Tab-separated table of C-alpha atoms in Angstrom:
chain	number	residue	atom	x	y	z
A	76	UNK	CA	-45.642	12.397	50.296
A	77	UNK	CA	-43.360	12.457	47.005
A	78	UNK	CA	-40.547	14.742	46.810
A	79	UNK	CA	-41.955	17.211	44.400
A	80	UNK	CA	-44.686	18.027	47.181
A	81	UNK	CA	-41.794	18.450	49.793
A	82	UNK	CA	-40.498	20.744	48.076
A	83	UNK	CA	-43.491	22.624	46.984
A	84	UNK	CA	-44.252	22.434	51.265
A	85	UNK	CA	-40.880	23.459	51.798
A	86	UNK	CA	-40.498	26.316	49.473
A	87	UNK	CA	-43.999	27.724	50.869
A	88	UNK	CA	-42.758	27.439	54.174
A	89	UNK	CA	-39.814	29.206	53.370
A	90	UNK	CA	-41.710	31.825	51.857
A	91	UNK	CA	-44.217	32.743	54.925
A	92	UNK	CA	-40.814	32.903	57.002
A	93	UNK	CA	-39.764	35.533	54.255
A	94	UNK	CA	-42.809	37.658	54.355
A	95	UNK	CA	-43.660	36.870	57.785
A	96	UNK	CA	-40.912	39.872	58.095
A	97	UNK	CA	-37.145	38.877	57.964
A	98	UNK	CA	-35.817	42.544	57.248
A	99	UNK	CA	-31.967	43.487	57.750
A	100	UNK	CA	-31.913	46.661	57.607
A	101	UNK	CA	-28.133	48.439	57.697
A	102	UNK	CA	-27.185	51.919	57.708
A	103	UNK	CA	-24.477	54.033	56.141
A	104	UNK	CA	-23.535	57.134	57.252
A	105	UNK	CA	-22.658	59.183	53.850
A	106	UNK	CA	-22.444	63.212	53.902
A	107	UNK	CA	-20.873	64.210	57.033
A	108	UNK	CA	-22.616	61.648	59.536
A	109	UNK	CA	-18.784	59.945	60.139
A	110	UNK	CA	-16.901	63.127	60.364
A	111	UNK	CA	-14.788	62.846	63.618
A	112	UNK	CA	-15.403	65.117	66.520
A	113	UNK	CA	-13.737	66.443	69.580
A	114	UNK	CA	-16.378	66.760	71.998
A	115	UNK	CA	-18.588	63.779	73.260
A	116	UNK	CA	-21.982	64.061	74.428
A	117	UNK	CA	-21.884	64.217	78.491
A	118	UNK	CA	-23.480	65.962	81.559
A	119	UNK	CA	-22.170	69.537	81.919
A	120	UNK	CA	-21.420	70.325	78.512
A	121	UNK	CA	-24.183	72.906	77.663
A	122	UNK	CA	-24.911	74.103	81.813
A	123	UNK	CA	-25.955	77.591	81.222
A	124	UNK	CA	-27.368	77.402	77.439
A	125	UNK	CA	-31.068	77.537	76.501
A	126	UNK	CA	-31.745	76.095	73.369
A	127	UNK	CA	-35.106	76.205	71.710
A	128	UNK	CA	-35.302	73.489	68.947
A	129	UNK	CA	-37.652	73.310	66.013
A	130	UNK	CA	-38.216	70.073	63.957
A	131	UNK	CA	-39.966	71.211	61.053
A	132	UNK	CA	-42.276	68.498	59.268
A	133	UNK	CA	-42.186	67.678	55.653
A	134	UNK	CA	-43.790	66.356	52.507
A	135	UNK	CA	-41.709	63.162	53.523
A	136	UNK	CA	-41.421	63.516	57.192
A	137	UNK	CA	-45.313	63.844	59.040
A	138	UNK	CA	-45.941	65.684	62.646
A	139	UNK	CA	-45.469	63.046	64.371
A	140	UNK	CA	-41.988	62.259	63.380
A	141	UNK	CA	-40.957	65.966	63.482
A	142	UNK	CA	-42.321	65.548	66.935
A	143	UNK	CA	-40.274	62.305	67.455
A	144	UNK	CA	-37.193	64.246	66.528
A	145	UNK	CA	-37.385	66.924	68.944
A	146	UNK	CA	-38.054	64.478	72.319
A	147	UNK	CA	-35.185	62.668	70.992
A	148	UNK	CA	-33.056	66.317	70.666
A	149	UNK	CA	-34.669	67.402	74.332
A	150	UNK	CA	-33.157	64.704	75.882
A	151	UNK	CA	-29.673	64.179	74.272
A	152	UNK	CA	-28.810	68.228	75.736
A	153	UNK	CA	-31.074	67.732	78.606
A	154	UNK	CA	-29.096	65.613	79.319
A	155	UNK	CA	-26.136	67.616	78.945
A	156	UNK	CA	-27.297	70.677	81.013
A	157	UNK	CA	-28.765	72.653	78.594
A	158	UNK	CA	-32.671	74.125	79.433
A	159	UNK	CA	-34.239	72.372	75.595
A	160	UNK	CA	-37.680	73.774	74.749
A	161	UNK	CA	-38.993	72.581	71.358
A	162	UNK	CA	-41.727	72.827	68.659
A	163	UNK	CA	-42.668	71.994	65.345
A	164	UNK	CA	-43.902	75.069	64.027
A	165	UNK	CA	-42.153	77.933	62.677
A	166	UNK	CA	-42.835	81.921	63.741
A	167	UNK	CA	-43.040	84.087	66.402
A	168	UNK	CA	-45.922	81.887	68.604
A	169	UNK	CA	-43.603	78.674	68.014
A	170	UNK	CA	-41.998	79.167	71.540
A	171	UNK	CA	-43.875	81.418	74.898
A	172	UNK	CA	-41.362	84.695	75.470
A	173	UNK	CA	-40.204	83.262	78.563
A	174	UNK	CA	-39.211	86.514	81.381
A	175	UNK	CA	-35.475	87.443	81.278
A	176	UNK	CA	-34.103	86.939	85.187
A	177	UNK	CA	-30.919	88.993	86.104
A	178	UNK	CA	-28.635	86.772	84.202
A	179	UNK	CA	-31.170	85.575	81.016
A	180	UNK	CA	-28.826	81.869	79.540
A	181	UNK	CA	-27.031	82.242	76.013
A	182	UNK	CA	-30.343	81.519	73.889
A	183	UNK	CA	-29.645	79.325	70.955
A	184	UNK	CA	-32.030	78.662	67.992
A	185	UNK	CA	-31.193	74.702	66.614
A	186	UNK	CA	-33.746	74.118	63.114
A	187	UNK	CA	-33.788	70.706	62.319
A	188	UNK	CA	-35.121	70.025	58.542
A	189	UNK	CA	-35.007	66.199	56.910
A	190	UNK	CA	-36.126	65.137	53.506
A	191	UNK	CA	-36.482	61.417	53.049
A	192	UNK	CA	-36.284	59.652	49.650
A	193	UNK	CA	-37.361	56.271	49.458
A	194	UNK	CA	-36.636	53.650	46.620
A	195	UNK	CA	-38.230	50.467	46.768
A	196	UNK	CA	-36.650	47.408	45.258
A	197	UNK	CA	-37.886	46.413	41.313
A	198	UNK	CA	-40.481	44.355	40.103
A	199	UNK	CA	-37.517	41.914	38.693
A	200	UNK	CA	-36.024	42.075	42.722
A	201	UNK	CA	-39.305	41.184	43.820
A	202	UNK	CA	-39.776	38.454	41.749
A	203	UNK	CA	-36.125	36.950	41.807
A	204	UNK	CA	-36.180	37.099	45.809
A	205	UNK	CA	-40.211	35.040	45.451
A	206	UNK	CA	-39.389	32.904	42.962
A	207	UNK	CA	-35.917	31.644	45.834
A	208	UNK	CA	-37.895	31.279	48.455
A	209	UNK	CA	-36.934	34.669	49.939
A	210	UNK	CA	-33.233	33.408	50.049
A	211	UNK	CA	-32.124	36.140	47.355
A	212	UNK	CA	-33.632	39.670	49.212
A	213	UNK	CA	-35.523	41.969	48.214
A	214	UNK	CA	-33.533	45.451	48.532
A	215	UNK	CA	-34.925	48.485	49.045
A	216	UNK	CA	-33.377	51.838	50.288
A	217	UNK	CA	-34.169	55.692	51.683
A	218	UNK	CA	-31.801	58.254	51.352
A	219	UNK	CA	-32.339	60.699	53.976
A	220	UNK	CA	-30.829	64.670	54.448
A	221	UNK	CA	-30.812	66.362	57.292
A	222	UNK	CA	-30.817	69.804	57.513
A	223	UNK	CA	-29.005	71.874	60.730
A	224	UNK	CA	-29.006	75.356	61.089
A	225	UNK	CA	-27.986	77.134	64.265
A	226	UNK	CA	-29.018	80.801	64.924
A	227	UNK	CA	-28.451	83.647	68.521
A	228	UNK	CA	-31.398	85.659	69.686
A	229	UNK	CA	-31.170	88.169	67.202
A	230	UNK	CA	-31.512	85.505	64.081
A	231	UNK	CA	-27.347	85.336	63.033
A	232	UNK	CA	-26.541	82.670	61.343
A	233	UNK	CA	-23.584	80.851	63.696
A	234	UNK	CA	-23.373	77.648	62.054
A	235	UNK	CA	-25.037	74.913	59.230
A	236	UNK	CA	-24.645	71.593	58.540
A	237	UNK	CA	-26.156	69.184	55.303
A	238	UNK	CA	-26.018	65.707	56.780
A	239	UNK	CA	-27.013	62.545	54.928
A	240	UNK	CA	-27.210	59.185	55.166
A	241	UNK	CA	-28.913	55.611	53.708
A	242	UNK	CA	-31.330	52.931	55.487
A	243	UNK	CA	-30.597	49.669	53.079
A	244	UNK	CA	-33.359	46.763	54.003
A	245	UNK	CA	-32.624	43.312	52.901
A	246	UNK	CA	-35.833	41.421	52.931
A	247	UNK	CA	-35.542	37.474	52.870
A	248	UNK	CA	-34.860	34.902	55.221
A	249	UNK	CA	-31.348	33.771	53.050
A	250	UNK	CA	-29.945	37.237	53.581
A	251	UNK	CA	-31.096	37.965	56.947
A	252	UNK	CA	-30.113	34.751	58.316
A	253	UNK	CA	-26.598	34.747	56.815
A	254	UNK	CA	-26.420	37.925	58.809
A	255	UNK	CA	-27.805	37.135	62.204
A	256	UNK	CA	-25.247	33.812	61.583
A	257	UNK	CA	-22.323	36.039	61.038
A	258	UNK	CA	-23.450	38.257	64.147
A	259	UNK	CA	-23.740	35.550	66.762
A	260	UNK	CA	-20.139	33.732	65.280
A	261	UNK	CA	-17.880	36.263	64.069
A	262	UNK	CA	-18.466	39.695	64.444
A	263	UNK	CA	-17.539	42.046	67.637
A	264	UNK	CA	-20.467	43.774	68.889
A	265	UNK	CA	-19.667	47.087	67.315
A	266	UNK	CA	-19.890	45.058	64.200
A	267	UNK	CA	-23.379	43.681	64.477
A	268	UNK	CA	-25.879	44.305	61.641
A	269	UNK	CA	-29.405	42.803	62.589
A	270	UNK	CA	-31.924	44.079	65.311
A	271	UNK	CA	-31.906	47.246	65.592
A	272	UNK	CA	-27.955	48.556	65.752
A	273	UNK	CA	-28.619	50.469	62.155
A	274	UNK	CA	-30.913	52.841	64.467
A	275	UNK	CA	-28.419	52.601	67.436
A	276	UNK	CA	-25.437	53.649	65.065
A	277	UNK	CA	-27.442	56.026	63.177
A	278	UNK	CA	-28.557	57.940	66.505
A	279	UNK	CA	-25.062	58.104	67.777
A	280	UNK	CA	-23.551	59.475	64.839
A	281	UNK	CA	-26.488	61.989	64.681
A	282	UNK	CA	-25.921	62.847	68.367
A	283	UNK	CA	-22.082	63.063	68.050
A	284	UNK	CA	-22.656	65.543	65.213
A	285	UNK	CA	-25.196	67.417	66.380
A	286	UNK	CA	-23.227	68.067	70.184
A	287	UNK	CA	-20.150	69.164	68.124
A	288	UNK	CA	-22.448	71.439	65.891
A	289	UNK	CA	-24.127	73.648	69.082
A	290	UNK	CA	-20.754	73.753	70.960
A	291	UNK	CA	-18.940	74.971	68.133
A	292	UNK	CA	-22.242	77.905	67.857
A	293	UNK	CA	-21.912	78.684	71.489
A	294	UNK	CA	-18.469	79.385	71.262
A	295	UNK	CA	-18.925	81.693	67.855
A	296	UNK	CA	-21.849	83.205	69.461
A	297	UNK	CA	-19.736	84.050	72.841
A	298	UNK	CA	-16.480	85.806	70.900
A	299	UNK	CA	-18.773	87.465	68.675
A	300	UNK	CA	-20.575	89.175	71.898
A	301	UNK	CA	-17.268	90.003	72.602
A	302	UNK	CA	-17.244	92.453	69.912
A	303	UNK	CA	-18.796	95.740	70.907
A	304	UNK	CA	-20.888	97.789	70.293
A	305	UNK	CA	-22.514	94.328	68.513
A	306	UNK	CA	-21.113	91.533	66.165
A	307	UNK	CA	-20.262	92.145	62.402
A	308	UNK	CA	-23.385	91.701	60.703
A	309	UNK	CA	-22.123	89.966	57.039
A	310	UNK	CA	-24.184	87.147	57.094
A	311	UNK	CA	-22.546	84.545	58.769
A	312	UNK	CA	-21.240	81.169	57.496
A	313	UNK	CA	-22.532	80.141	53.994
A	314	UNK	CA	-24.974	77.123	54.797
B	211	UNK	CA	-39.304	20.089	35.807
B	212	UNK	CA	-36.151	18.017	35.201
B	213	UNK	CA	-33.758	18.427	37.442
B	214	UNK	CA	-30.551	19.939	35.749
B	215	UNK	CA	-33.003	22.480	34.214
B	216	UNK	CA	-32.733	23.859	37.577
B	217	UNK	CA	-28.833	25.034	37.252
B	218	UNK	CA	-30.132	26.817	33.847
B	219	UNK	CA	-31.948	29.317	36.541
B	220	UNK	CA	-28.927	29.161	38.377
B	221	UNK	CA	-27.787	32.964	36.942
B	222	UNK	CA	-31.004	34.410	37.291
B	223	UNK	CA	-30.265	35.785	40.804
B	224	UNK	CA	-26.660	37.136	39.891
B	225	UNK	CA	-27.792	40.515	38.895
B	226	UNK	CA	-28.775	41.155	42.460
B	227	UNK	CA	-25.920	39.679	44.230
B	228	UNK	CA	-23.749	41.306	41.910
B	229	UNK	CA	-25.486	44.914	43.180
B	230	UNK	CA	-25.315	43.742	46.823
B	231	UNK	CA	-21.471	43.127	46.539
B	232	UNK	CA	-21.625	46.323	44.746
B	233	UNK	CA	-23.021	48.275	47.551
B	234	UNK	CA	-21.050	50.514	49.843
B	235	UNK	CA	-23.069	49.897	52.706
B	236	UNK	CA	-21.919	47.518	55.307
B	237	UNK	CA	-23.428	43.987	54.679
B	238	UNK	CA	-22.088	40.530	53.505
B	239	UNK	CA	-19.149	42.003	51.469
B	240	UNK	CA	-18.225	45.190	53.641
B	241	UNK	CA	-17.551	46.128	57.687
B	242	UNK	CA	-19.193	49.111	59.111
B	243	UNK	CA	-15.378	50.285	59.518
B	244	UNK	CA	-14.848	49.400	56.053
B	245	UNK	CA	-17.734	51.114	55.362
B	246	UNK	CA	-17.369	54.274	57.367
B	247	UNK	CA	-13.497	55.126	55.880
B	248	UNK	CA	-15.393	55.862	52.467
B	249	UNK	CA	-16.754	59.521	51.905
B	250	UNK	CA	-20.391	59.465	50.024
B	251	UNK	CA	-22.753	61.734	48.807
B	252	UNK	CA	-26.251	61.134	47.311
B	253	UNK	CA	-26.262	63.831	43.987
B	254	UNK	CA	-28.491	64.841	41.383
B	255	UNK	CA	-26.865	63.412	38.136
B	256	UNK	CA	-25.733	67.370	37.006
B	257	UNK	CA	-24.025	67.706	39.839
B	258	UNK	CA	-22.005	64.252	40.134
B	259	UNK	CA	-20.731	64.714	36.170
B	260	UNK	CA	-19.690	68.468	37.289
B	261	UNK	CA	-17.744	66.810	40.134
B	262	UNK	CA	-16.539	63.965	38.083
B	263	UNK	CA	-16.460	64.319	34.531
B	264	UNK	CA	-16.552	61.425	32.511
B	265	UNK	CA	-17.831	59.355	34.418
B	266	UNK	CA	-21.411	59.026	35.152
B	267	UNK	CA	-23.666	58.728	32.305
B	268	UNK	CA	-26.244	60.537	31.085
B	269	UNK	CA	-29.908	59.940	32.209
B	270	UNK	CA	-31.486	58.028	28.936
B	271	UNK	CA	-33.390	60.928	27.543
B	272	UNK	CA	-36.735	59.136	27.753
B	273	UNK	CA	-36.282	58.451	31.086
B	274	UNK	CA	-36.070	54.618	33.171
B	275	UNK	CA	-38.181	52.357	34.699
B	276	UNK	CA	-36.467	52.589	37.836
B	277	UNK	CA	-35.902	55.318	40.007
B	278	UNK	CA	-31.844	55.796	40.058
B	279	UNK	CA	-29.905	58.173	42.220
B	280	UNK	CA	-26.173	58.863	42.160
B	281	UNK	CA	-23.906	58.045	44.848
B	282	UNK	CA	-19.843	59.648	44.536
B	283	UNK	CA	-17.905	58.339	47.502
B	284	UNK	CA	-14.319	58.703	47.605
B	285	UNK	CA	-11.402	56.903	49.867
B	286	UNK	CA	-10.281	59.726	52.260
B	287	UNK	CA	-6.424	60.982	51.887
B	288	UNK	CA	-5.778	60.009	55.498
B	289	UNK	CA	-6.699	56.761	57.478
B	290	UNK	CA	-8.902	56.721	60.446
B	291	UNK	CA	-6.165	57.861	63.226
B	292	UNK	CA	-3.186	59.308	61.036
B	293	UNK	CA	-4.437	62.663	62.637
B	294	UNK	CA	-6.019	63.550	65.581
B	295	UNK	CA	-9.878	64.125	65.676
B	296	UNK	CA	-9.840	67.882	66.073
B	297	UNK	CA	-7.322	68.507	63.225
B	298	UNK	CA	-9.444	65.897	60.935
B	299	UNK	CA	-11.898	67.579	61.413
B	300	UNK	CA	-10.983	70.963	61.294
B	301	UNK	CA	-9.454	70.563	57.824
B	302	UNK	CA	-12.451	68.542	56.261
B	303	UNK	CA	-14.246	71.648	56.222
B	304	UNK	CA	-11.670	73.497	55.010
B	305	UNK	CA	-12.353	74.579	51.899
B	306	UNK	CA	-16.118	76.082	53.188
B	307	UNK	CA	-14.245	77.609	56.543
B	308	UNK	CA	-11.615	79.506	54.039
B	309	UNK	CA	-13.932	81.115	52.040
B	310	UNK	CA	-16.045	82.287	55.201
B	311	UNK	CA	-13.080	83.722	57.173
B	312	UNK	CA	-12.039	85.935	53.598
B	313	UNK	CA	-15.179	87.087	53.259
B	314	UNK	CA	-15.868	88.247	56.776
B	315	UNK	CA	-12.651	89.952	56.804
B	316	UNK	CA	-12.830	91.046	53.324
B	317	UNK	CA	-16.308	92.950	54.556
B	318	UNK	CA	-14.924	94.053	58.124
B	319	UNK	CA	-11.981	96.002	56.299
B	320	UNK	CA	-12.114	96.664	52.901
B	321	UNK	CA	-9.191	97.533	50.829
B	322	UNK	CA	-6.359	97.004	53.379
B	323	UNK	CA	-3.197	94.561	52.673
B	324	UNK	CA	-3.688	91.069	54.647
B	325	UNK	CA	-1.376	89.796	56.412
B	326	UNK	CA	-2.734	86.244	57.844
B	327	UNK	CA	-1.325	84.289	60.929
B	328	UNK	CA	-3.003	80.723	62.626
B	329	UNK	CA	-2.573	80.548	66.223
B	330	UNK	CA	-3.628	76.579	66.419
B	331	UNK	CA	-1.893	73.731	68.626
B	332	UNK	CA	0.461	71.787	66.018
B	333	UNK	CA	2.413	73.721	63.120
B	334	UNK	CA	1.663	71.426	60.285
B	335	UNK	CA	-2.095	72.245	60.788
B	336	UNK	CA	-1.099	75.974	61.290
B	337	UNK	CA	0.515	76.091	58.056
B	338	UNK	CA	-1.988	74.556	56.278
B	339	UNK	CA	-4.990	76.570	57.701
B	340	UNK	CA	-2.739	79.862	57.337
B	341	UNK	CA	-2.343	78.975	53.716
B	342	UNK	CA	-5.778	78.301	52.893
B	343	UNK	CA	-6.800	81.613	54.142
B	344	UNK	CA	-4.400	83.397	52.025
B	345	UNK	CA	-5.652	81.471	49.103
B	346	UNK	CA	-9.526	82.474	49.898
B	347	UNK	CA	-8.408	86.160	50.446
B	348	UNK	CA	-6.262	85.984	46.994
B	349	UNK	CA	-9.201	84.848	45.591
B	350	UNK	CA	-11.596	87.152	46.495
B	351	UNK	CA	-9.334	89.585	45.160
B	352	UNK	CA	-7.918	91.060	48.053
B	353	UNK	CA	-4.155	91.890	48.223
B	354	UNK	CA	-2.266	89.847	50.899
B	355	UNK	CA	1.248	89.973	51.868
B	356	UNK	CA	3.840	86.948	52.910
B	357	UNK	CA	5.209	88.646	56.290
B	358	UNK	CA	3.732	87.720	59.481
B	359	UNK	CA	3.916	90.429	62.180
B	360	UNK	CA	5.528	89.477	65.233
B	361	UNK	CA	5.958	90.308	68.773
B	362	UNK	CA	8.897	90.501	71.422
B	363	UNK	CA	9.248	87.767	74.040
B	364	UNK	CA	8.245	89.542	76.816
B	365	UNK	CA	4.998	90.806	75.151
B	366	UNK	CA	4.583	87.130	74.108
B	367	UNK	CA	4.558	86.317	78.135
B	368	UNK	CA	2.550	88.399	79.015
B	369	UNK	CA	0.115	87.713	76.236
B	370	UNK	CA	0.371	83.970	77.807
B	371	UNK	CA	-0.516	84.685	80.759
B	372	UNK	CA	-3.998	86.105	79.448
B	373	UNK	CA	-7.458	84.743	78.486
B	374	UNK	CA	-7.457	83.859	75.360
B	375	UNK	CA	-10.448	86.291	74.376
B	376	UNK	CA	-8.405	89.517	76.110
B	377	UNK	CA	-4.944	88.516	74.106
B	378	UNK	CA	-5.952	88.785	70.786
B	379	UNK	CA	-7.170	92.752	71.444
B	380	UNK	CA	-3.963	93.022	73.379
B	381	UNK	CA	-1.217	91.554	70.756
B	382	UNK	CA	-3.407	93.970	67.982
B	383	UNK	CA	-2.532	97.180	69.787
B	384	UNK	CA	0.759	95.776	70.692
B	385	UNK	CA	1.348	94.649	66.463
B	386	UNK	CA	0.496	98.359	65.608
B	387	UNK	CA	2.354	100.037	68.247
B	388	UNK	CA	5.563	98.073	67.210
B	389	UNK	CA	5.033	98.980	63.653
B	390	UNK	CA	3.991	95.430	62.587
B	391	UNK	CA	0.770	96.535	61.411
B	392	UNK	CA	0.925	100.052	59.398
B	393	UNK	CA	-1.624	102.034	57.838
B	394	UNK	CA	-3.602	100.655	54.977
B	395	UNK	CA	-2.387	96.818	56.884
B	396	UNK	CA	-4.623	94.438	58.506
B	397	UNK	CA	-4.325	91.132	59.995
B	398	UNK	CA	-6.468	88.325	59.832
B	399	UNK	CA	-5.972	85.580	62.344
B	400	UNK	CA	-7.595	82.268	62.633
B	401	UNK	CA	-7.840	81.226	66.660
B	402	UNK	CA	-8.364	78.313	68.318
B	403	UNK	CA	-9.672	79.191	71.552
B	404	UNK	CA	-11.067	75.765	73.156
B	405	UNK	CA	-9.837	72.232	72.408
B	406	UNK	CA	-12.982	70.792	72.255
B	407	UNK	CA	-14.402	73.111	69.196
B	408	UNK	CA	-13.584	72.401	65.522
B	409	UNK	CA	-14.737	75.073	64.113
B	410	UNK	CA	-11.942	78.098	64.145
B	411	UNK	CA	-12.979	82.008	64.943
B	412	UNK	CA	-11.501	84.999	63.014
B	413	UNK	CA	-10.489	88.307	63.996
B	414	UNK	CA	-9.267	90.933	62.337
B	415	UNK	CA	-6.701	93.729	63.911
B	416	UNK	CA	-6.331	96.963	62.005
B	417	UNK	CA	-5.035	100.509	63.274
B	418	UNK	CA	-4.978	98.964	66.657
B	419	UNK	CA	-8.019	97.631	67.115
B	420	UNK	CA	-9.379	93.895	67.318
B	421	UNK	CA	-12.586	92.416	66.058
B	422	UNK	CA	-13.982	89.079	66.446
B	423	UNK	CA	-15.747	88.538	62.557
B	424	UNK	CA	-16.480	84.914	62.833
């Protein structure tokens, strides 16, 4: 076989490897995602809170994610003591009135609200990472913000939060093989880039945030009971 | 094609690697804790030349092929671990907790003299928080005075030996019984009240009485 062939094989070869799927994909926490906190999540941190939770779908983010969202928020302060009911609907038949026993839980109201924006990489990035055998990537990238708002019984605002953060994916064998070389040789484990530790990072950033978030609510929400005959209605915090 | 027509090609791929070394995110060129110690924000390109002037350009007024979003990040003051957790975080949100306290207490007693204390673990952070609140009030328009009323050391134990949530009432009657607090005064005061929370509560004593406004 001459050597112009082998490399034609070669370069094919290379390419099915490439779009046979080798995607990095890395995240980056950006607006607030990184913030330190004071309070882990743990078991016993929310005993004696209900929370009902309400993942709201978007032009960017279907049902079935919203949905997605909410098990994910069930569990993480399930978890933590806290009785979680959820839904992704908004207004008054979004949750059953559940009957008030002799002492009725602080009731919390979590709203959960993401846009997504996606960018995929150019024509030109295309075409550079094809025409190297998939050894330059493709990059592409969403942008996502998250939306937090954290309401009592009666509807008062007790706290807000604009998170964002960025999804880069690296598509090519070259650039996800340098990686997944530099993550089995180098790196610690809390370093690690490929397989999924972008979704493992993301979700425990999101969970540190969100834990801090309802704990600092509960406490506003229990001074501001304090307060008699009723709490100061001026609006609350400015989301 | 010849051979050393192939290192002509050779630049073709730079303009990518040059974005990818470009790129805050962690990769090839940057560690997650590299990474992490910058501040970003995705903007809409008004609202990144309000915030930095000078230096993103305008859109071309036609519009571009490629979709383009603006990114601002910014190397934080501190390093991870100069300050504790709680007090980083506390101050972050600073500037949005400021305005919030002034304005509750600027609606919960209207057209009184502030006088503003922080009761917070650690007096740098006290300072700072104290100050900032004076600053929002000033702001807002509201007249606010220097002196901090105090108490007598045996009020102060027995204030100690209190929950936190019956105290504050407590040192309010005790502030206007001692003359700390006259007519037309009010104090605002930013609490701490559990080590765990990082986001501070304000009350507000006047003629005696406490309220919780945040």
């Amino acid at each position: 076989m001459g050597t112009s062939r082998r490399i034609g094989w070669a370069a094919l070869l290379a390419l099915g490897a490439g779009l046979s799927g080798c995607t990095t994909v890395v995240y980056q926490p950006l607006k607030g995602l990184q913030r330190p906190v004071a309070l882990e999540p743990r078991t016993g941190n929310f005993t004696g809170l209900a929370l009902d939770v309400t993942c709201l779908p978007a032009d960017t983010l279907e049902r079935a994610d919203a949905e997605r969202v909410c098990r994910h928020v069930r569990r993480l302060f399930a978890d933590q003591g806290a009785q979680v009911r959820t839904s992704t609907k908004l207004g008054a038949g979004a949750f059953e009135k559940d009957a008030q026993g002799p002492n009725p839980p602080l009731k919390l109201k979590l709203d959960l609200q993401a846009r997504t924006h996606r960018v995929e990489a150019p024509g030109w990035g295309w075409f550079i990472s094809i025409y190297t055998s998939t050894l330059v990537p493709a990059v592409s990238e969403e942008t996502f913000t998250q939306d937090v708002r954290v309401r009592d019984e009666s509807g008062f605002l007790l706290g807000a939060e604009t998170w964002q953060g960025r999804f880069v994916e690296y598509f090519g064998i070259g650039y996800t093989g340098l990686q997944w070389a530099l993550d089995h040789t180098v790196r610690t484990k809390e370093e690690m880039v490929t397989e999924d530790n972008a979704q493992k990072d993301f979700s425990r950033d999101f969970d540190r945030q969100l834990t801090q978030l309802i704990f600092n609510a509960r406490m506003r929400a229990e001074v501001l009971r304090r307060n008699s005959p009723g709490p100061v209605a001026v609006g609350g915090p400015v989301p | 094609m010849p051979p050393f027509l192939w290192f002509l090609l050779l630049p073709v791929p730079m303009p990518q690697a040059l974005a990818i070394a470009d790129d805050p995110a962690p990769g090839l060129f940057r560690t997650k804790a590299e990474a992490r110690k910058l501040e970003c924000e995705v903007l809409t390109t008004a609202e990144a030349q309000r915030r930095s002037p000078g230096r993103i350009a305008d859109p071309p007024p036609r519009g571009s092929f490629m979709d383009t979003q603006v990114m601002l990040c910014r190397a934080p003051f501190f390093s991870e671990g100069e300050r504790e957790a709680r007090d980083e975080a506390v101050l972050a949100g600073l500037n949005t907790a400021s305005a919030e306290w002034a304005q509750a207490a600027a609606a919960a007693a209207p057209g009184v003299t502030w006088h503003v204390d922080a009761f917070y673990p650690g007096q740098r952070v006290a300072s700072k928080l104290a100050f900032a609140a004076k600053v929002a009030l000033v702001q807002r328009g509201q007249a606010v005075s220097d002196h901090v009323p105090t108490l007598a050391e045996g009020d102060l134990e027995v204030l100690g030996a209190r929950e936190p949530l019956d105290a504050y009432p407590l040192a309010c009657r005790r502030w206007s019984a001692e003359g700390g607090l006259p007519t037309g005064h009010a104090l605002l005061g930013v609490v701490l009240l559990d080590g765990r929370e990082t986001a501070l509560h304000a009350g507000v004593c006047r003629e005696g009485a406490w309220r919780w406004v945040l």
